[in-house]
PDB file of C-alpha atoms in Angstrom:
ATOM      1  CA  MET A  10      95.957 115.043  69.362  1.00 53.00           C
ATOM      2  CA  SER A  11      92.411 114.477  67.588  1.00 54.00           C
ATOM      3  CA  ASP A  12      92.216 118.188  66.444  1.00 58.00           C
ATOM      4  CA  ALA A  13      95.206 117.522  64.053  1.00 70.00           C
ATOM      5  CA  LEU A  14      94.218 114.272  62.551  1.00 74.00           C
ATOM      6  CA  THR A  15      92.809 113.831  58.916  1.00 85.00           C
ATOM      7  CA  ALA A  16      89.371 112.812  58.670  1.00 86.00           C
ATOM      8  CA  LYS A  17      90.364 109.469  58.144  1.00 87.00           C
ATOM      9  CA  GLY A  18      92.613 109.770  61.381  1.00 83.00           C
ATOM     10  CA  ARG A  19      89.663 110.851  63.456  1.00 87.00           C
ATOM     11  CA  ALA A  20      87.947 107.723  62.202  1.00 90.00           C
ATOM     12  CA  THR A  21      90.664 105.105  63.067  1.00 90.00           C
ATOM     13  CA  ARG A  22      91.089 106.674  66.445  1.00 91.00           C
ATOM     14  CA  ALA A  23      87.275 106.568  66.967  1.00 92.00           C
ATOM     15  CA  ARG A  24      87.330 102.922  65.844  1.00 93.00           C
ATOM     16  CA  ILE A  25      90.307 102.219  68.428  1.00 93.00           C
ATOM     17  CA  VAL A  26      88.258 104.161  70.975  1.00 92.00           C
ATOM     18  CA  GLU A  27      84.964 102.067  70.527  1.00 92.00           C
ATOM     19  CA  GLY A  28      86.763  98.795  70.238  1.00 91.00           C
ATOM     20  CA  ALA A  29      88.615  99.545  73.267  1.00 90.00           C
ATOM     21  CA  ALA A  30      85.206 100.456  75.204  1.00 89.00           C
ATOM     22  CA  GLU A  31      83.810  96.895  73.833  1.00 89.00           C
ATOM     23  CA  VAL A  32      86.964  95.066  75.423  1.00 89.00           C
ATOM     24  CA  LEU A  33      86.834  97.099  78.560  1.00 86.00           C
ATOM     25  CA  ARG A  34      82.962  96.299  79.205  1.00 83.00           C
ATOM     26  CA  GLU A  35      83.449  92.735  78.422  1.00 85.00           C
ATOM     27  CA  GLN A  36      86.674  91.897  80.015  1.00 84.00           C
ATOM     28  CA  GLY A  37      87.010  94.683  83.077  1.00 80.00           C
ATOM     29  CA  VAL A  38      89.166  97.805  82.821  1.00 78.00           C
ATOM     30  CA  ALA A  39      91.616  95.881  85.564  1.00 76.00           C
ATOM     31  CA  PHE A  40      91.558  92.868  83.337  1.00 81.00           C
ATOM     32  CA  ALA A  41      92.059  93.818  79.600  1.00 84.00           C
ATOM     33  CA  THR A  42      94.890  94.581  78.265  1.00 86.00           C
ATOM     34  CA  LEU A  43      96.620  96.884  75.238  1.00 87.00           C
ATOM     35  CA  ASP A  44      97.347  93.487  73.397  1.00 90.00           C
ATOM     36  CA  ASP A  45      93.266  92.703  74.056  1.00 91.00           C
ATOM     37  CA  ILE A  46      92.473  95.929  72.457  1.00 90.00           C
ATOM     38  CA  ARG A  47      95.103  95.728  69.776  1.00 90.00           C
ATOM     39  CA  SER A  48      93.796  92.214  68.532  1.00 91.00           C
ATOM     40  CA  ARG A  49      89.752  93.933  68.848  1.00 91.00           C
ATOM     41  CA  THR A  50      90.755  96.758  66.929  1.00 90.00           C
ATOM     42  CA  GLY A  51      93.270  95.336  64.270  1.00 90.00           C
ATOM     43  CA  THR A  52      95.920  97.822  65.516  1.00 90.00           C
ATOM     44  CA  SER A  53      99.339  97.516  65.722  1.00 90.00           C
ATOM     45  CA  LYS A  54     101.418  98.468  68.848  1.00 90.00           C
ATOM     46  CA  SER A  55     102.747 101.774  66.649  1.00 90.00           C
ATOM     47  CA  GLN A  56      99.683 102.917  65.550  1.00 90.00           C
ATOM     48  CA  LEU A  57      97.939 102.614  68.758  1.00 91.00           C
ATOM     49  CA  PHE A  58     100.537 104.691  70.403  1.00 90.00           C
ATOM     50  CA  HIS A  59     100.402 107.088  67.488  1.00 91.00           C
ATOM     51  CA  TYR A  60      96.982 107.649  68.113  1.00 92.00           C
ATOM     52  CA  PHE A  61      97.387 107.455  72.208  1.00 91.00           C
ATOM     53  CA  PRO A  62     101.156 108.264  72.845  1.00 90.00           C
ATOM     54  CA  GLY A  63     100.352 108.532  76.545  1.00 87.00           C
ATOM     55  CA  GLY A  64      99.444 105.028  76.339  1.00 84.00           C
ATOM     56  CA  LYS A  65      96.910 102.847  78.735  1.00 83.00           C
ATOM     57  CA  ASP A  66      95.870 105.878  80.456  1.00 84.00           C
ATOM     58  CA  GLU A  67      95.306 108.306  77.713  1.00 89.00           C
ATOM     59  CA  LEU A  68      93.476 105.420  75.772  1.00 90.00           C
ATOM     60  CA  LEU A  69      91.287 104.827  79.437  1.00 88.00           C
ATOM     61  CA  LEU A  70      90.650 108.807  79.492  1.00 89.00           C
ATOM     62  CA  ALA A  71      89.166 108.696  75.533  1.00 91.00           C
ATOM     63  CA  VAL A  72      87.318 105.384  76.542  1.00 90.00           C
ATOM     64  CA  ALA A  73      86.067 107.364  79.397  1.00 89.00           C
ATOM     65  CA  ARG A  74      84.871 110.302  77.183  1.00 91.00           C
ATOM     66  CA  PHE A  75      83.012 108.011  74.951  1.00 92.00           C
ATOM     67  CA  GLU A  76      81.190 106.182  77.799  1.00 89.00           C
ATOM     68  CA  ALA A  77      80.034 109.634  79.488  1.00 91.00           C
ATOM     69  CA  ASP A  78      78.593 110.418  76.006  1.00 93.00           C
ATOM     70  CA  ARG A  79      76.600 107.049  75.964  1.00 91.00           C
ATOM     71  CA  VAL A  80      75.204 107.839  79.069  1.00 92.00           C
ATOM     72  CA  LEU A  81      73.632 110.822  77.492  1.00 94.00           C
ATOM     73  CA  GLU A  82      72.798 109.037  73.661  1.00 94.00           C
ATOM     74  CA  ASP A  83      71.236 106.303  75.986  1.00 94.00           C
ATOM     75  CA  GLN A  84      68.361 108.645  77.023  1.00 95.00           C
ATOM     76  CA  GLN A  85      67.957 110.258  73.654  1.00 95.00           C
ATOM     77  CA  PRO A  86      65.648 111.383  72.249  1.00 95.00           C
ATOM     78  CA  HIS A  87      63.349 111.400  75.279  1.00 96.00           C
ATOM     79  CA  LEU A  88      65.849 113.615  77.010  1.00 96.00           C
ATOM     80  CA  GLY A  89      66.106 116.251  74.236  1.00 96.00           C
ATOM     81  CA  ARG A  90      62.223 116.739  74.043  1.00 96.00           C
ATOM     82  CA  LEU A  91      61.078 116.982  77.719  1.00 97.00           C
ATOM     83  CA  ASP A  92      58.016 119.271  76.624  1.00 97.00           C
ATOM     84  CA  SER A  93      55.005 117.268  77.933  1.00 96.00           C
ATOM     85  CA  TRP A  94      54.491 115.105  80.991  1.00 97.00           C
ATOM     86  CA  GLU A  95      54.324 111.944  78.577  1.00 97.00           C
ATOM     87  CA  SER A  96      57.826 112.913  77.209  1.00 97.00           C
ATOM     88  CA  TRP A  97      58.815 113.053  81.113  1.00 98.00           C
ATOM     89  CA  GLN A  98      57.413 109.893  81.809  1.00 98.00           C
ATOM     90  CA  GLN A  99      59.008 108.196  78.455  1.00 98.00           C
ATOM     91  CA  TRP A 100      62.387 109.597  79.973  1.00 98.00           C
ATOM     92  CA  ARG A 101      62.169 108.174  83.514  1.00 98.00           C
ATOM     93  CA  ASP A 102      61.465 104.685  82.234  1.00 98.00           C
ATOM     94  CA  VAL A 103      64.144 104.729  79.818  1.00 97.00           C
ATOM     95  CA  VAL A 104      66.434 105.798  82.435  1.00 96.00           C
ATOM     96  CA  VAL A 105      65.534 103.057  85.149  1.00 97.00           C
ATOM     97  CA  GLU A 106      65.656 100.291  82.178  1.00 95.00           C
ATOM     98  CA  ARG A 107      69.348 101.825  81.170  1.00 93.00           C
ATOM     99  CA  TYR A 108      70.608 101.226  84.977  1.00 92.00           C
ATOM    100  CA  GLU A 109      68.724  98.270  85.639  1.00 93.00           C
ATOM    101  CA  ARG A 110      70.240  96.522  82.137  1.00 90.00           C
ATOM    102  CA  GLN A 111      73.676  97.763  83.205  1.00 86.00           C
ATOM    103  CA  GLY A 112      73.290  96.300  86.606  1.00 78.00           C
ATOM    104  CA  ASP A 113      76.407  96.707  89.328  1.00 75.00           C
ATOM    105  CA  HIS A 114      78.851  97.197  86.752  1.00 75.00           C
ATOM    106  CA  CYS A 115      79.408 100.794  85.435  1.00 74.00           C
ATOM    107  CA  PRO A 116      81.912 101.142  83.014  1.00 75.00           C
ATOM    108  CA  LEU A 117      82.373 104.847  83.612  1.00 76.00           C
ATOM    109  CA  GLY A 118      82.832 104.330  87.347  1.00 73.00           C
ATOM    110  CA  SER A 119      85.450 101.407  86.324  1.00 70.00           C
ATOM    111  CA  LEU A 120      87.217 103.526  84.116  1.00 76.00           C
ATOM    112  CA  PHE A 121      87.955 106.196  86.775  1.00 71.00           C
ATOM    113  CA  LEU A 122      88.859 103.816  89.504  1.00 70.00           C
ATOM    114  CA  GLN A 123      91.787 102.875  86.907  1.00 70.00           C
ATOM    115  CA  VAL A 124      92.713 106.052  85.621  1.00 69.00           C
ATOM    116  CA  GLY A 125      91.960 108.257  88.919  1.00 65.00           C
ATOM    117  CA  ARG A 126      88.960 110.574  89.782  1.00 64.00           C
ATOM    118  CA  SER A 127      91.455 113.074  90.673  1.00 63.00           C
ATOM    119  CA  ARG A 128      93.265 113.420  87.679  1.00 72.00           C
ATOM    120  CA  PRO A 129      92.264 116.872  85.659  1.00 75.00           C
ATOM    121  CA  GLY A 130      91.190 114.973  82.880  1.00 81.00           C
ATOM    122  CA  ALA A 131      89.025 112.358  84.513  1.00 82.00           C
ATOM    123  CA  ARG A 132      87.657 115.231  86.531  1.00 84.00           C
ATOM    124  CA  ALA A 133      87.059 117.622  83.507  1.00 89.00           C
ATOM    125  CA  ILE A 134      84.702 114.614  81.805  1.00 88.00           C
ATOM    126  CA  VAL A 135      82.607 113.877  85.087  1.00 87.00           C
ATOM    127  CA  THR A 136      82.101 117.923  85.486  1.00 88.00           C
ATOM    128  CA  GLU A 137      81.097 117.970  81.360  1.00 92.00           C
ATOM    129  CA  LEU A 138      78.866 115.199  81.724  1.00 92.00           C
ATOM    130  CA  MET A 139      76.655 115.971  84.794  1.00 93.00           C
ATOM    131  CA  SER A 140      76.785 119.661  83.289  1.00 94.00           C
ATOM    132  CA  GLN A 141      75.445 118.528  80.178  1.00 96.00           C
ATOM    133  CA  TRP A 142      73.019 116.293  81.769  1.00 96.00           C
ATOM    134  CA  GLN A 143      71.586 119.157  84.078  1.00 97.00           C
ATOM    135  CA  GLU A 144      70.918 121.776  81.311  1.00 98.00           C
ATOM    136  CA  GLN A 145      69.146 119.029  79.280  1.00 98.00           C
ATOM    137  CA  LEU A 146      66.877 118.531  82.323  1.00 98.00           C
ATOM    138  CA  ALA A 147      66.456 122.369  83.106  1.00 98.00           C
ATOM    139  CA  ARG A 148      66.028 122.951  79.386  1.00 98.00           C
ATOM    140  CA  GLY A 149      63.239 120.165  79.822  1.00 98.00           C
ATOM    141  CA  MET A 150      61.631 122.372  82.684  1.00 98.00           C
ATOM    142  CA  ARG A 151      62.134 125.423  80.852  1.00 97.00           C
ATOM    143  CA  ALA A 152      59.817 123.876  78.027  1.00 97.00           C
ATOM    144  CA  LEU A 153      57.221 122.877  80.546  1.00 97.00           C
ATOM    145  CA  ARG A 154      56.838 126.521  81.819  1.00 95.00           C
ATOM    146  CA  ALA A 155      56.788 127.765  78.321  1.00 95.00           C
ATOM    147  CA  ASN A 156      53.537 125.092  77.884  1.00 95.00           C
ATOM    148  CA  GLY A 157      52.218 126.441  81.050  1.00 94.00           C
ATOM    149  CA  LEU A 158      52.444 123.344  82.679  1.00 96.00           C
ATOM    150  CA  VAL A 159      54.578 124.131  85.882  1.00 96.00           C
ATOM    151  CA  SER A 160      54.714 127.282  87.836  1.00 94.00           C
ATOM    152  CA  PRO A 161      56.694 130.410  86.332  1.00 94.00           C
ATOM    153  CA  ALA A 162      58.329 130.717  89.705  1.00 93.00           C
ATOM    154  CA  LEU A 163      59.936 127.354  89.346  1.00 95.00           C
ATOM    155  CA  ASP A 164      63.886 127.833  90.063  1.00 96.00           C
ATOM    156  CA  VAL A 165      64.523 125.320  87.001  1.00 97.00           C
ATOM    157  CA  ASP A 166      68.306 125.506  87.704  1.00 97.00           C
ATOM    158  CA  ARG A 167      67.775 124.156  91.219  1.00 97.00           C
ATOM    159  CA  THR A 168      65.276 121.922  90.764  1.00 97.00           C
ATOM    160  CA  ALA A 169      67.083 120.247  87.589  1.00 98.00           C
ATOM    161  CA  ALA A 170      70.492 119.793  90.129  1.00 98.00           C
ATOM    162  CA  ALA A 171      68.393 118.485  92.848  1.00 97.00           C
ATOM    163  CA  LEU A 172      66.981 115.363  90.121  1.00 97.00           C
ATOM    164  CA  LEU A 173      70.193 114.951  88.638  1.00 96.00           C
ATOM    165  CA  ALA A 174      71.681 114.583  92.358  1.00 96.00           C
ATOM    166  CA  GLY A 175      68.821 111.975  93.235  1.00 96.00           C
ATOM    167  CA  ILE A 176      68.970 110.146  89.683  1.00 95.00           C
ATOM    168  CA  GLN A 177      73.157 109.855  90.760  1.00 92.00           C
ATOM    169  CA  GLY A 178      72.229 108.558  94.516  1.00 93.00           C
ATOM    170  CA  GLY A 179      69.306 106.257  93.514  1.00 93.00           C
ATOM    171  CA  VAL A 180      72.277 104.939  90.644  1.00 91.00           C
ATOM    172  CA  ALA A 181      75.086 104.486  93.618  1.00 89.00           C
ATOM    173  CA  ILE A 182      72.320 102.432  95.834  1.00 92.00           C
ATOM    174  CA  MET A 183      71.427 100.316  92.965  1.00 91.00           C
ATOM    175  CA  MET A 184      74.864  99.115  92.262  1.00 87.00           C
ATOM    176  CA  SER A 185      75.361  98.370  95.697  1.00 89.00           C
ATOM    177  CA  THR A 186      72.025  96.516  96.395  1.00 92.00           C
ATOM    178  CA  GLY A 187      70.953  95.485  93.300  1.00 91.00           C
ATOM    179  CA  ASP A 188      67.885  97.198  94.161  1.00 94.00           C
ATOM    180  CA  SER A 189      66.317 100.041  91.830  1.00 95.00           C
ATOM    181  CA  THR A 190      63.629 101.154  94.014  1.00 97.00           C
ATOM    182  CA  HIS A 191      65.749 103.994  95.016  1.00 97.00           C
ATOM    183  CA  LEU A 192      66.199 105.188  91.536  1.00 96.00           C
ATOM    184  CA  ARG A 193      62.494 104.907  90.766  1.00 97.00           C
ATOM    185  CA  ALA A 194      61.963 106.573  93.955  1.00 98.00           C
ATOM    186  CA  ALA A 195      64.136 109.599  93.213  1.00 97.00           C
ATOM    187  CA  LEU A 196      62.518 110.065  89.675  1.00 98.00           C
ATOM    188  CA  ASP A 197      59.136 109.618  90.453  1.00 98.00           C
ATOM    189  CA  THR A 198      59.271 111.970  93.553  1.00 97.00           C
ATOM    190  CA  GLY A 199      61.210 114.639  91.095  1.00 97.00           C
ATOM    191  CA  ILE A 200      58.510 114.428  88.538  1.00 97.00           C
ATOM    192  CA  ASP A 201      55.669 114.444  91.042  1.00 96.00           C
ATOM    193  CA  HIS A 202      57.517 117.820  92.585  1.00 95.00           C
ATOM    194  CA  LEU A 203      57.521 119.361  89.125  1.00 96.00           C
ATOM    195  CA  ARG A 204      53.848 118.460  88.755  1.00 94.00           C
ATOM    196  CA  ALA A 205      52.759 119.957  91.827  1.00 94.00           C
ATOM    197  CA  THR A 206      54.298 123.341  90.791  1.00 91.00           C
ATOM    198  CA  ALA A 207      51.603 123.655  88.008  1.00 84.00           C
ATOM    199  CA  VAL A 208      49.088 126.308  88.063  1.00 66.00           C
ATOM    200  CA  ALA A 209      45.805 125.570  88.951  1.00 52.00           C
TER     201      ALA A 209
END
């Protein structure tokens, strides 16, 4: 649908998605209505269904993609330039701050509960997010390797996958307990592992 839109149409659709994301964050996915979203975005019912003919579920998937993109955007510019130990530490601090600020409310998780994680569209969004995140971490590890800061033998893809798994586990525990200790430990241990591979 969005590929066939004019530039103005794409801008309108993006404005609706961003406004819907704000409403869902404020009111919660279960309580926000299409009328709330129409009111916030200044959109008529016919206009809303023009851009989202599948109704609320299609809009929720679009918002889920928007929120998934925000996960990576919130880590920039640090995630995109992990070529020194200082940059890794800065990225680590940004990740901790982001999730501590978010607290026990995960907009992305709430959206998937509402839409259904097993739906192909929802799975594709999560798969793409995790793939992009892991690749950015792997790229940073390759940069460390190119700068002689880690072992040339480091299995970059496996190490990036393990670090991402640790982050996700830490976030899940923090959302259940309100304590970021496990997230901090996962990040610190992952970076310490990288440092330990450095060639003496």
